[in-house]
Amino acid sequence: MIDISYFERDTKSVARSLIGKKLVHHVGKMRLSGVIVETEAYLGTRDPACHSFGGKKTARNAVMFESAGTIYVYLIYGMYHCLNFVTCKEGIPEAVLIRAIEPLEGIDEMMRRRDVKDLRKLASGPGKLCQALGITREHNGLLLGKGSLTVEEGEIISPRLIDKSPRIGIGYAGEAAHWPLRFSLRGSRYVSR
DNA sequence: TGTCCGATTGGT
DNA sequence: CCAATCGGACAG
């Protein structure tokens, strides 16, 4: 597991540098994992797309105010889970959304959970990867590395291979919808849409 | 308590 | 293009 201090940095840097790291969920003796190939930064109180915009604190997003490395999972559209890692420090409600992984370990099990055989459809979206790995709100508020969910070092990725683009699905956020806060591994066939 | 809607997905 | 499906945000 990478050190928790890794997340005590500005959110954009964390989002960018998470590309290439391994996301691992330990289920019994099994490791379900993948290489992170797509992330998005959510910049807290000053970001209209962020759940904590304007300092808003509710039952759902309260976990965003916890310390760096805390896991923030919420349900969207009544069906899908979204996985985030809290960044900065306690009281600063910023986070990184994990949007896609390239399947690595436990692929058969992930295919069973998702009921798909195409590798490219297995975890190429925030809801898909949570279903594939078995991540739910039970993980909400836990600290990375303390429970079943961890992030490990992966291959070194050259910064030149990381693309920047606007975030997905936040058209309501006005000007912020154009901010280049989405990071993805250039050429990866496992990114969303 | 009642109404409205989404950091998505998969099928038409 | 559009429906699925429900917890949570917020108004009353």
mmCIF file of C-alpha atoms (C1' of nucleotides) in Angstrom:
data_model
loop_
_atom_site.group_PDB
_atom_site.id
_atom_site.type_symbol
_atom_site.label_atom_id
_atom_site.label_comp_id
_atom_site.label_asym_id
_atom_site.label_seq_id
_atom_site.Cartn_x
_atom_site.Cartn_y
_atom_site.Cartn_z
ATOM 1 C CA MET A 1 0.000 0.000 0.000
ATOM 2 C CA ILE A 2 1.319 3.464 -0.834
ATOM 3 C CA ASP A 3 1.801 5.840 2.091
ATOM 4 C CA ILE A 4 -1.264 7.794 3.180
ATOM 5 C CA SER A 5 0.764 11.041 2.969
ATOM 6 C CA TYR A 6 0.595 10.535 -0.788
ATOM 7 C CA PHE A 7 -2.961 11.936 -0.623
ATOM 8 C CA GLU A 8 -2.013 14.955 1.500
ATOM 9 C CA ARG A 9 -1.244 17.045 -1.580
ATOM 10 C CA ASP A 10 -3.093 19.270 -3.987
ATOM 11 C CA THR A 11 -5.933 17.332 -5.568
ATOM 12 C CA LYS A 12 -4.904 17.853 -9.184
ATOM 13 C CA SER A 13 -1.454 16.343 -8.544
ATOM 14 C CA VAL A 14 -2.970 13.352 -6.798
ATOM 15 C CA ALA A 15 -5.464 12.778 -9.621
ATOM 16 C CA ARG A 16 -2.731 13.010 -12.272
ATOM 17 C CA SER A 17 -0.240 10.792 -10.462
ATOM 18 C CA LEU A 18 -2.775 8.082 -9.636
ATOM 19 C CA ILE A 19 -2.709 7.118 -13.321
ATOM 20 C CA GLY A 20 -0.683 3.898 -13.488
ATOM 21 C CA LYS A 21 -1.194 2.945 -9.822
ATOM 22 C CA LYS A 22 -2.928 -0.316 -8.935
ATOM 23 C CA LEU A 23 -6.330 -0.357 -7.261
ATOM 24 C CA VAL A 24 -6.700 -3.579 -5.260
ATOM 25 C CA HIS A 25 -9.702 -5.036 -3.448
ATOM 26 C CA HIS A 26 -8.953 -8.034 -1.224
ATOM 27 C CA VAL A 27 -11.932 -10.380 -1.149
ATOM 28 C CA GLY A 28 -11.200 -13.409 0.996
ATOM 29 C CA LYS A 29 -7.992 -14.848 -0.427
ATOM 30 C CA MET A 30 -8.665 -13.262 -3.785
ATOM 31 C CA ARG A 31 -7.195 -10.072 -5.217
ATOM 32 C CA LEU A 32 -9.446 -8.144 -7.582
ATOM 33 C CA SER A 33 -7.410 -5.384 -9.162
ATOM 34 C CA GLY A 34 -6.681 -3.116 -12.059
ATOM 35 C CA VAL A 35 -4.395 -0.324 -13.214
ATOM 36 C CA ILE A 36 -5.984 3.108 -12.794
ATOM 37 C CA VAL A 37 -6.275 4.651 -16.276
ATOM 38 C CA GLU A 38 -8.751 7.494 -15.704
ATOM 39 C CA THR A 39 -9.397 9.920 -12.809
ATOM 40 C CA GLU A 40 -11.034 13.267 -12.130
ATOM 41 C CA ALA A 41 -10.180 15.972 -9.583
ATOM 42 C CA TYR A 42 -12.961 17.634 -7.572
ATOM 43 C CA LEU A 43 -11.741 20.877 -6.035
ATOM 44 C CA GLY A 44 -13.961 21.350 -3.017
ATOM 45 C CA THR A 45 -15.674 24.562 -1.979
ATOM 46 C CA ARG A 46 -14.600 26.549 -5.065
ATOM 47 C CA ASP A 47 -15.656 23.884 -7.577
ATOM 48 C CA PRO A 48 -19.315 24.058 -8.728
ATOM 49 C CA ALA A 49 -19.140 20.398 -9.823
ATOM 50 C CA CYS A 50 -18.063 19.220 -6.381
ATOM 51 C CA HIS A 51 -20.494 17.917 -3.759
ATOM 52 C CA SER A 52 -18.872 20.260 -1.219
ATOM 53 C CA PHE A 53 -19.214 23.394 -3.373
ATOM 54 C CA GLY A 54 -19.711 26.503 -1.266
ATOM 55 C CA GLY A 55 -18.791 24.605 1.874
ATOM 56 C CA LYS A 56 -21.901 22.439 1.755
ATOM 57 C CA LYS A 57 -21.730 19.539 4.214
ATOM 58 C CA THR A 58 -24.461 16.888 4.226
ATOM 59 C CA ALA A 59 -24.975 13.306 5.340
ATOM 60 C CA ARG A 60 -23.776 12.104 1.959
ATOM 61 C CA ASN A 61 -20.562 14.103 1.560
ATOM 62 C CA ALA A 62 -19.521 14.440 5.236
ATOM 63 C CA VAL A 63 -16.712 11.965 4.596
ATOM 64 C CA MET A 64 -15.081 14.456 2.217
ATOM 65 C CA PHE A 65 -14.184 16.552 5.267
ATOM 66 C CA GLU A 66 -12.199 13.692 6.809
ATOM 67 C CA SER A 67 -8.433 13.198 6.502
ATOM 68 C CA ALA A 68 -6.546 12.408 3.299
ATOM 69 C CA GLY A 69 -6.786 8.809 2.135
ATOM 70 C CA THR A 70 -10.371 8.402 3.343
ATOM 71 C CA ILE A 71 -12.643 6.490 0.975
ATOM 72 C CA TYR A 72 -15.750 8.337 -0.260
ATOM 73 C CA VAL A 73 -18.345 6.114 -1.952
ATOM 74 C CA TYR A 74 -21.814 7.302 -2.914
ATOM 75 C CA LEU A 75 -24.736 5.887 -4.883
ATOM 76 C CA ILE A 76 -25.701 7.567 -8.135
ATOM 77 C CA TYR A 77 -28.916 7.120 -10.132
ATOM 78 C CA GLY A 78 -30.097 4.703 -7.457
ATOM 79 C CA MET A 79 -28.017 1.950 -9.038
ATOM 80 C CA TYR A 80 -24.319 2.656 -9.338
ATOM 81 C CA HIS A 81 -21.552 3.378 -6.876
ATOM 82 C CA CYS A 82 -18.794 5.944 -7.422
ATOM 83 C CA LEU A 83 -15.387 5.589 -5.713
ATOM 84 C CA ASN A 84 -13.382 8.622 -4.564
ATOM 85 C CA PHE A 85 -10.281 9.219 -2.441
ATOM 86 C CA VAL A 86 -10.213 12.241 -0.147
ATOM 87 C CA THR A 87 -7.181 14.521 -0.593
ATOM 88 C CA CYS A 88 -5.480 17.505 1.128
ATOM 89 C CA LYS A 89 -6.160 17.535 4.849
ATOM 90 C CA GLU A 90 -8.978 17.206 7.343
ATOM 91 C CA GLY A 91 -11.516 19.995 6.860
ATOM 92 C CA ILE A 92 -10.599 20.582 3.193
ATOM 93 C CA PRO A 93 -13.315 18.654 1.279
ATOM 94 C CA GLU A 94 -11.584 17.737 -1.979
ATOM 95 C CA ALA A 95 -11.384 14.328 -3.658
ATOM 96 C CA VAL A 96 -10.364 12.301 -6.693
ATOM 97 C CA LEU A 97 -12.946 10.202 -8.560
ATOM 98 C CA ILE A 98 -11.626 6.911 -9.926
ATOM 99 C CA ARG A 99 -13.279 6.584 -13.350
ATOM 100 C CA ALA A 100 -11.699 3.541 -14.979
ATOM 101 C CA ILE A 101 -9.198 0.722 -14.496
ATOM 102 C CA GLU A 102 -7.519 -1.763 -16.788
ATOM 103 C CA PRO A 103 -8.440 -5.197 -15.349
ATOM 104 C CA LEU A 104 -5.433 -7.038 -13.921
ATOM 105 C CA GLU A 105 -6.075 -9.712 -11.257
ATOM 106 C CA GLY A 106 -9.235 -11.745 -10.623
ATOM 107 C CA ILE A 107 -10.564 -11.103 -14.105
ATOM 108 C CA ASP A 108 -12.802 -14.194 -14.166
ATOM 109 C CA GLU A 109 -14.410 -13.153 -10.906
ATOM 110 C CA MET A 110 -14.911 -9.602 -12.139
ATOM 111 C CA MET A 111 -16.527 -10.899 -15.336
ATOM 112 C CA ARG A 112 -18.866 -12.988 -13.205
ATOM 113 C CA ARG A 113 -19.810 -9.989 -11.068
ATOM 114 C CA ARG A 114 -20.416 -7.789 -14.103
ATOM 115 C CA ASP A 115 -21.925 -10.476 -16.324
ATOM 116 C CA VAL A 116 -19.792 -9.401 -19.295
ATOM 117 C CA LYS A 117 -16.869 -11.100 -21.059
ATOM 118 C CA ASP A 118 -15.475 -8.175 -23.007
ATOM 119 C CA LEU A 119 -12.438 -6.855 -21.090
ATOM 120 C CA ARG A 120 -13.133 -3.382 -22.381
ATOM 121 C CA LYS A 121 -16.587 -3.312 -20.819
ATOM 122 C CA LEU A 122 -15.448 -4.716 -17.488
ATOM 123 C CA ALA A 123 -14.328 -1.628 -15.572
ATOM 124 C CA SER A 124 -14.332 1.261 -18.067
ATOM 125 C CA GLY A 125 -16.476 3.624 -16.004
ATOM 126 C CA PRO A 126 -16.954 4.642 -12.353
ATOM 127 C CA GLY A 127 -20.040 2.467 -11.818
ATOM 128 C CA LYS A 128 -18.585 -0.458 -13.726
ATOM 129 C CA LEU A 129 -15.350 -0.640 -11.757
ATOM 130 C CA CYS A 130 -17.200 -0.560 -8.453
ATOM 131 C CA GLN A 131 -19.413 -3.423 -9.581
ATOM 132 C CA ALA A 132 -16.419 -5.402 -10.893
ATOM 133 C CA LEU A 133 -14.378 -4.970 -7.707
ATOM 134 C CA GLY A 134 -17.319 -5.207 -5.296
ATOM 135 C CA ILE A 135 -17.028 -1.688 -3.888
ATOM 136 C CA THR A 136 -20.126 -0.361 -2.102
ATOM 137 C CA ARG A 137 -21.105 2.191 0.522
ATOM 138 C CA GLU A 138 -19.803 -0.268 3.116
ATOM 139 C CA HIS A 139 -16.386 1.150 2.217
ATOM 140 C CA ASN A 140 -17.500 4.741 2.747
ATOM 141 C CA GLY A 141 -15.477 6.493 5.444
ATOM 142 C CA LEU A 142 -12.812 3.779 5.729
ATOM 143 C CA LEU A 143 -9.157 4.629 5.333
ATOM 144 C CA LEU A 144 -7.304 3.272 2.311
ATOM 145 C CA GLY A 145 -4.956 0.461 3.324
ATOM 146 C CA LYS A 146 -6.645 -0.157 6.679
ATOM 147 C CA GLY A 147 -9.353 -2.396 5.261
ATOM 148 C CA SER A 148 -9.844 -4.493 2.137
ATOM 149 C CA LEU A 149 -9.219 -1.667 -0.321
ATOM 150 C CA THR A 150 -5.703 -0.493 -1.125
ATOM 151 C CA VAL A 151 -3.656 1.376 -3.738
ATOM 152 C CA GLU A 152 -0.278 -0.043 -4.752
ATOM 153 C CA GLU A 153 2.605 1.248 -6.821
ATOM 154 C CA GLY A 154 2.504 0.338 -10.513
ATOM 155 C CA GLU A 155 4.621 0.890 -13.590
ATOM 156 C CA ILE A 156 6.143 4.349 -13.851
ATOM 157 C CA ILE A 157 4.094 6.409 -16.309
ATOM 158 C CA SER A 158 5.762 9.255 -18.183
ATOM 159 C CA PRO A 159 3.859 12.534 -17.641
ATOM 160 C CA ARG A 160 3.789 12.906 -21.437
ATOM 161 C CA LEU A 161 1.471 9.915 -21.623
ATOM 162 C CA ILE A 162 -1.203 11.445 -19.443
ATOM 163 C CA ASP A 163 -4.000 13.317 -21.228
ATOM 164 C CA LYS A 164 -6.024 16.166 -19.726
ATOM 165 C CA SER A 165 -9.644 16.853 -20.667
ATOM 166 C CA PRO A 166 -12.905 18.250 -19.251
ATOM 167 C CA ARG A 167 -14.753 16.157 -16.691
ATOM 168 C CA ILE A 168 -17.643 13.912 -17.688
ATOM 169 C CA GLY A 169 -21.313 14.357 -16.820
ATOM 170 C CA ILE A 170 -21.176 17.714 -15.040
ATOM 171 C CA GLY A 171 -22.846 19.978 -17.577
ATOM 172 C CA TYR A 172 -24.739 21.671 -14.750
ATOM 173 C CA ALA A 173 -21.472 23.139 -13.392
ATOM 174 C CA GLY A 174 -21.297 26.092 -15.795
ATOM 175 C CA GLU A 175 -17.781 27.311 -16.552
ATOM 176 C CA ALA A 176 -16.273 24.539 -14.390
ATOM 177 C CA ALA A 177 -17.567 22.002 -16.903
ATOM 178 C CA HIS A 178 -14.665 23.103 -19.126
ATOM 179 C CA TRP A 179 -11.915 22.838 -16.516
ATOM 180 C CA PRO A 180 -9.343 20.211 -17.620
ATOM 181 C CA LEU A 181 -9.524 18.099 -14.481
ATOM 182 C CA ARG A 182 -9.941 14.693 -16.067
ATOM 183 C CA PHE A 183 -6.770 12.641 -16.463
ATOM 184 C CA SER A 184 -6.376 9.520 -18.573
ATOM 185 C CA LEU A 185 -3.689 7.218 -19.883
ATOM 186 C CA ARG A 186 -3.032 8.059 -23.520
ATOM 187 C CA GLY A 187 -4.104 5.317 -25.878
ATOM 188 C CA SER A 188 -5.634 3.101 -23.209
ATOM 189 C CA ARG A 189 -8.546 1.003 -24.459
ATOM 190 C CA TYR A 190 -9.951 0.861 -20.950
ATOM 191 C CA VAL A 191 -11.035 4.477 -20.387
ATOM 192 C CA SER A 192 -14.760 5.343 -20.205
ATOM 193 C CA ARG A 193 -16.939 6.246 -23.238
ATOM 194 C "C1'" DT B 1 -43.488 14.475 4.516
ATOM 195 C "C1'" DG B 2 -43.287 15.315 -0.710
ATOM 196 C "C1'" DT B 3 -40.964 16.250 -4.753
ATOM 197 C "C1'" DC B 4 -37.032 16.365 -7.727
ATOM 198 C "C1'" DC B 5 -32.815 14.720 -9.636
ATOM 199 C "C1'" DG B 6 -28.128 12.726 -10.497
ATOM 200 C "C1'" DA B 7 -19.681 12.801 -10.873
ATOM 201 C "C1'" DT B 8 -24.123 6.325 -15.011
ATOM 202 C "C1'" DT B 9 -25.162 2.633 -17.801
ATOM 203 C "C1'" DG B 10 -27.027 -0.346 -21.289
ATOM 204 C "C1'" DG B 11 -30.342 -1.140 -24.570
ATOM 205 C "C1'" DT B 12 -33.234 0.873 -28.692
ATOM 206 C "C1'" DC C 1 -32.053 8.900 -27.693
ATOM 207 C "C1'" DC C 2 -34.011 7.379 -23.295
ATOM 208 C "C1'" DA C 3 -35.536 4.721 -19.257
ATOM 209 C "C1'" DA C 4 -34.027 2.454 -14.955
ATOM 210 C "C1'" DT C 5 -34.237 3.247 -9.848
ATOM 211 C "C1'" DC C 6 -33.681 5.218 -5.182
ATOM 212 C "C1'" DG C 7 -30.978 7.837 -1.520
ATOM 213 C "C1'" DG C 8 -30.450 12.237 -0.387
ATOM 214 C "C1'" DA C 9 -31.079 17.257 -0.720
ATOM 215 C "C1'" DC C 10 -34.147 20.634 0.116
ATOM 216 C "C1'" DA C 11 -38.554 23.070 0.340
ATOM 217 C "C1'" DG C 12 -42.748 23.381 2.922
#
